Amino acid sequence: MEKLLNSKIENQLKDVFTDLQNPVSVLLFTSQDDCDTCEQTRQLVEEVTAQNENLDLQILDMVENNDLARQYAIDKTPALALLARDGDKRTDYGIRFFGIPSGHEFSSLIHDLLLVSKRDSGLSPKTRSFLAGLNKPVHLQVFVTPTCPYCPSAVVLAHRMAMESPLVKADMVEAMEFPELSEQFGVSGVPHTIINNGAGELLGANPEEALIAEIELVLK
């Protein structure tokens, strides 16, 4: 099978991953049916995680591991969950990728691996304070396409917020792989961030303050 990552990209990843501060576990959920990109996603994350010993990969069939799938709120495939690993303990920050993280979203995956390894969201003090005061759950779904250059910043921002608060869960959703979900939320352009299943939304790549303002409106 031909590799997806050439030697130049592999060497770049090896260099970038020298910044990994703590181990990260990647869970990949796949399925036998109706998953056109499962095999390619598997190959991609296998090649990525092979570039550093602080990254480990577990591949799980969503049906055969339905208890784990429910535990990690996995309802479609391919799906990635990025977890902090400390010895035998794994911490779930609610960071998810639904669909293959290819094209521009490849950078989101790499950024998030570094993010989880550092165990620090990097958000502003004001945003951290707001998220610390949450008393209701927040679910962010960021719809993207691989060709969208503005999408990674929206995805990473949502994932930073998930990392900061246990009440926030954030998904990257590849819009073309899940057309019914895209249609449900009226996604016609990307990035398009859906908050709490349509209670709020934000179009385009926005700063922290804009996303926080929309979340505040939803939670009122």
Tab-separated table of C-alpha atoms in Angstrom:
chain	number	residue	atom	x	y	z
A	1	MET	CA	0.000	0.000	0.000
A	2	GLU	CA	1.334	3.390	-0.975
A	3	LYS	CA	2.054	5.693	1.940
A	4	LEU	CA	0.021	8.859	2.405
A	5	LEU	CA	2.860	10.818	3.994
A	6	ASN	CA	6.081	11.220	2.056
A	7	SER	CA	9.490	11.272	3.739
A	8	LYS	CA	9.606	15.086	3.750
A	9	ILE	CA	6.322	15.335	5.696
A	10	GLU	CA	7.399	12.539	8.039
A	11	ASN	CA	10.608	14.394	8.827
A	12	GLN	CA	8.649	17.601	9.411
A	13	LEU	CA	6.351	15.751	11.818
A	14	LYS	CA	9.294	14.239	13.667
A	15	ASP	CA	10.638	17.751	14.120
A	16	VAL	CA	7.261	19.213	15.207
A	17	PHE	CA	6.656	16.337	17.621
A	18	THR	CA	9.822	17.109	19.556
A	19	ASP	CA	7.502	19.633	21.273
A	20	LEU	CA	5.264	16.854	22.615
A	21	GLN	CA	5.478	17.316	26.373
A	22	ASN	CA	3.325	14.398	27.572
A	23	PRO	CA	1.934	11.207	26.024
A	24	VAL	CA	-1.254	11.310	23.937
A	25	SER	CA	-3.570	8.403	23.113
A	26	VAL	CA	-5.527	8.457	19.870
A	27	LEU	CA	-8.681	6.349	19.640
A	28	LEU	CA	-9.908	5.694	16.115
A	29	PHE	CA	-13.435	4.325	15.781
A	30	THR	CA	-14.266	2.700	12.458
A	31	SER	CA	-17.134	0.641	11.075
A	32	GLN	CA	-17.617	-1.960	8.381
A	33	ASP	CA	-20.657	-0.300	6.801
A	34	ASP	CA	-21.094	3.058	5.088
A	35	CYS	CA	-17.652	4.403	5.917
A	36	ASP	CA	-15.873	5.350	2.722
A	37	THR	CA	-12.957	7.045	4.481
A	38	CYS	CA	-12.376	4.686	7.418
A	39	GLU	CA	-9.493	2.824	5.822
A	40	GLN	CA	-7.762	5.992	4.616
A	41	THR	CA	-8.233	7.603	8.039
A	42	ARG	CA	-6.729	4.530	9.664
A	43	GLN	CA	-3.695	4.672	7.380
A	44	LEU	CA	-3.275	8.411	7.990
A	45	VAL	CA	-3.327	8.225	11.794
A	46	GLU	CA	-1.132	5.130	11.780
A	47	GLU	CA	1.513	7.019	9.816
A	48	VAL	CA	1.183	10.137	12.010
A	49	THR	CA	1.359	8.366	15.370
A	50	ALA	CA	4.342	6.298	14.190
A	51	GLN	CA	6.449	9.463	14.124
A	52	ASN	CA	6.840	9.777	17.915
A	53	GLU	CA	6.874	7.340	20.829
A	54	ASN	CA	4.686	9.690	22.899
A	55	LEU	CA	1.769	8.966	20.548
A	56	ASP	CA	-0.160	5.711	20.673
A	57	LEU	CA	-3.077	4.553	18.577
A	58	GLN	CA	-5.966	2.223	19.375
A	59	ILE	CA	-8.279	1.173	16.538
A	60	LEU	CA	-11.788	0.152	17.542
A	61	ASP	CA	-14.805	-1.069	15.639
A	62	MET	CA	-17.750	1.076	16.726
A	63	VAL	CA	-20.196	-1.863	16.762
A	64	GLU	CA	-17.920	-4.363	18.462
A	65	ASN	CA	-16.936	-1.733	21.048
A	66	ASN	CA	-20.344	-0.101	21.463
A	67	ASP	CA	-19.837	0.501	25.204
A	68	LEU	CA	-16.661	2.493	24.524
A	69	ALA	CA	-18.339	4.251	21.620
A	70	ARG	CA	-21.138	5.369	23.929
A	71	GLN	CA	-18.636	6.377	26.605
A	72	TYR	CA	-16.875	8.658	24.129
A	73	ALA	CA	-20.096	9.842	22.427
A	74	ILE	CA	-19.159	8.275	19.102
A	75	ASP	CA	-22.201	7.906	16.847
A	76	LYS	CA	-20.622	8.007	13.382
A	77	THR	CA	-17.374	6.977	11.722
A	78	PRO	CA	-14.563	7.539	11.144
A	79	ALA	CA	-14.127	9.198	14.522
A	80	LEU	CA	-11.040	10.250	16.462
A	81	ALA	CA	-10.834	10.964	20.180
A	82	LEU	CA	-7.624	12.527	21.487
A	83	LEU	CA	-6.856	11.666	25.115
A	84	ALA	CA	-4.155	12.698	27.543
A	85	ARG	CA	-2.249	9.647	28.781
A	86	ASP	CA	-0.487	9.463	32.126
A	87	GLY	CA	0.645	5.920	32.746
A	88	ASP	CA	-2.500	3.764	32.665
A	89	LYS	CA	-4.775	6.761	33.172
A	90	ARG	CA	-6.363	8.450	30.175
A	91	THR	CA	-8.119	11.809	30.393
A	92	ASP	CA	-10.800	12.735	27.879
A	93	TYR	CA	-11.037	16.462	27.092
A	94	GLY	CA	-13.970	16.050	24.708
A	95	ILE	CA	-11.879	16.630	21.570
A	96	ARG	CA	-13.316	14.790	18.554
A	97	PHE	CA	-12.803	14.531	14.805
A	98	PHE	CA	-15.628	13.071	12.725
A	99	GLY	CA	-14.473	12.379	9.192
A	100	ILE	CA	-10.965	12.205	7.826
A	101	PRO	CA	-8.726	15.099	8.943
A	102	SER	CA	-7.238	15.628	5.494
A	103	GLY	CA	-6.335	18.700	3.470
A	104	HIS	CA	-6.252	21.769	5.695
A	105	GLU	CA	-7.682	19.745	8.587
A	106	PHE	CA	-4.470	17.737	8.770
A	107	SER	CA	-2.966	20.792	10.480
A	108	SER	CA	-5.827	20.758	13.019
A	109	LEU	CA	-4.969	17.172	13.946
A	110	ILE	CA	-1.278	17.950	14.392
A	111	HIS	CA	-2.036	21.116	16.371
A	112	ASP	CA	-4.426	19.217	18.646
A	113	LEU	CA	-1.916	16.446	19.344
A	114	LEU	CA	0.482	19.144	20.583
A	115	LEU	CA	-2.348	20.862	22.471
A	116	VAL	CA	-3.325	17.721	24.374
A	117	SER	CA	0.322	16.902	25.085
A	118	LYS	CA	0.805	20.309	26.731
A	119	ARG	CA	-2.349	19.947	28.869
A	120	ASP	CA	-2.971	23.697	28.456
A	121	SER	CA	-5.657	25.319	26.294
A	122	GLY	CA	-3.684	28.531	25.763
A	123	LEU	CA	-6.903	30.580	25.951
A	124	SER	CA	-7.024	34.120	27.307
A	125	PRO	CA	-7.616	34.669	31.050
A	126	LYS	CA	-11.040	36.189	30.283
A	127	THR	CA	-12.113	33.133	28.266
A	128	ARG	CA	-10.767	30.762	30.903
A	129	SER	CA	-12.745	32.633	33.559
A	130	PHE	CA	-15.958	32.411	31.543
A	131	LEU	CA	-15.519	28.687	30.915
A	132	ALA	CA	-14.700	28.062	34.575
A	133	GLY	CA	-18.087	29.556	35.452
A	134	LEU	CA	-20.132	27.298	33.173
A	135	ASN	CA	-22.909	25.340	34.851
A	136	LYS	CA	-24.523	23.930	31.702
A	137	PRO	CA	-23.040	21.667	29.021
A	138	VAL	CA	-21.875	23.132	25.714
A	139	HIS	CA	-21.570	21.066	22.536
A	140	LEU	CA	-19.687	22.641	19.635
A	141	GLN	CA	-19.851	21.085	16.166
A	142	VAL	CA	-17.541	22.761	13.664
A	143	PHE	CA	-18.439	21.822	10.097
A	144	VAL	CA	-15.488	21.918	7.704
A	145	THR	CA	-14.227	20.756	4.330
A	146	PRO	CA	-10.648	19.694	3.536
A	147	THR	CA	-10.219	22.575	1.055
A	148	CYS	CA	-11.221	25.326	3.513
A	149	PRO	CA	-8.153	27.324	4.668
A	150	TYR	CA	-10.116	29.144	7.395
A	151	CYS	CA	-11.570	26.024	9.002
A	152	PRO	CA	-8.604	24.887	11.131
A	153	SER	CA	-8.666	28.027	13.272
A	154	ALA	CA	-12.369	27.461	14.059
A	155	VAL	CA	-11.756	23.788	14.850
A	156	VAL	CA	-8.766	24.441	17.076
A	157	LEU	CA	-10.583	27.207	18.969
A	158	ALA	CA	-13.481	24.858	19.732
A	159	HIS	CA	-11.052	22.143	20.817
A	160	ARG	CA	-9.190	24.605	23.056
A	161	MET	CA	-12.470	25.399	24.809
A	162	ALA	CA	-13.206	21.686	25.235
A	163	MET	CA	-9.800	21.242	26.781
A	164	GLU	CA	-10.387	24.110	29.205
A	165	SER	CA	-13.780	22.970	30.519
A	166	PRO	CA	-15.177	19.502	31.266
A	167	LEU	CA	-18.616	20.878	30.330
A	168	VAL	CA	-17.529	21.648	26.749
A	169	LYS	CA	-17.369	18.986	24.039
A	170	ALA	CA	-16.128	19.945	20.581
A	171	ASP	CA	-16.337	18.074	17.277
A	172	MET	CA	-14.784	18.673	13.918
A	173	VAL	CA	-17.368	17.417	11.407
A	174	GLU	CA	-16.354	16.917	7.774
A	175	ALA	CA	-19.445	18.350	6.087
A	176	MET	CA	-19.309	16.325	2.881
A	177	GLU	CA	-18.908	12.998	4.694
A	178	PHE	CA	-22.019	13.601	6.774
A	179	PRO	CA	-24.420	15.343	4.361
A	180	GLU	CA	-27.565	14.562	6.373
A	181	LEU	CA	-26.103	16.261	9.439
A	182	SER	CA	-24.979	19.210	7.336
A	183	GLU	CA	-28.474	19.502	5.887
A	184	GLN	CA	-30.054	19.253	9.329
A	185	PHE	CA	-28.176	22.345	10.478
A	186	GLY	CA	-28.366	24.229	7.184
A	187	VAL	CA	-24.639	24.146	6.564
A	188	SER	CA	-23.906	25.711	3.170
A	189	GLY	CA	-20.575	27.396	3.877
A	190	VAL	CA	-17.679	26.515	6.157
A	191	PRO	CA	-16.479	26.883	8.806
A	192	HIS	CA	-19.899	26.765	10.421
A	193	THR	CA	-20.024	26.231	14.180
A	194	ILE	CA	-23.239	24.805	15.620
A	195	ILE	CA	-23.814	25.265	19.362
A	196	ASN	CA	-25.966	22.852	21.367
A	197	ASN	CA	-27.625	21.207	18.383
A	198	GLY	CA	-28.743	24.404	16.709
A	199	ALA	CA	-29.530	26.633	19.688
A	200	GLY	CA	-26.826	28.942	18.359
A	201	GLU	CA	-24.437	29.183	15.441
A	202	LEU	CA	-21.433	31.097	14.198
A	203	LEU	CA	-20.280	31.444	10.609
A	204	GLY	CA	-16.662	31.823	9.572
A	205	ALA	CA	-13.444	31.847	11.579
A	206	ASN	CA	-13.915	34.063	14.607
A	207	PRO	CA	-11.895	35.176	17.656
A	208	GLU	CA	-12.480	33.762	21.135
A	209	GLU	CA	-14.699	36.695	22.108
A	210	ALA	CA	-17.209	36.069	19.308
A	211	LEU	CA	-17.633	32.399	20.134
A	212	ILE	CA	-17.965	33.150	23.852
A	213	ALA	CA	-20.613	35.807	23.093
A	214	GLU	CA	-22.654	33.298	21.074
A	215	ILE	CA	-22.321	30.647	23.790
A	216	GLU	CA	-23.533	33.208	26.354
A	217	LEU	CA	-26.642	33.870	24.248
A	218	VAL	CA	-27.376	30.150	24.001
A	219	LEU	CA	-27.048	29.593	27.749
A	220	LYS	CA	-29.243	32.538	28.816
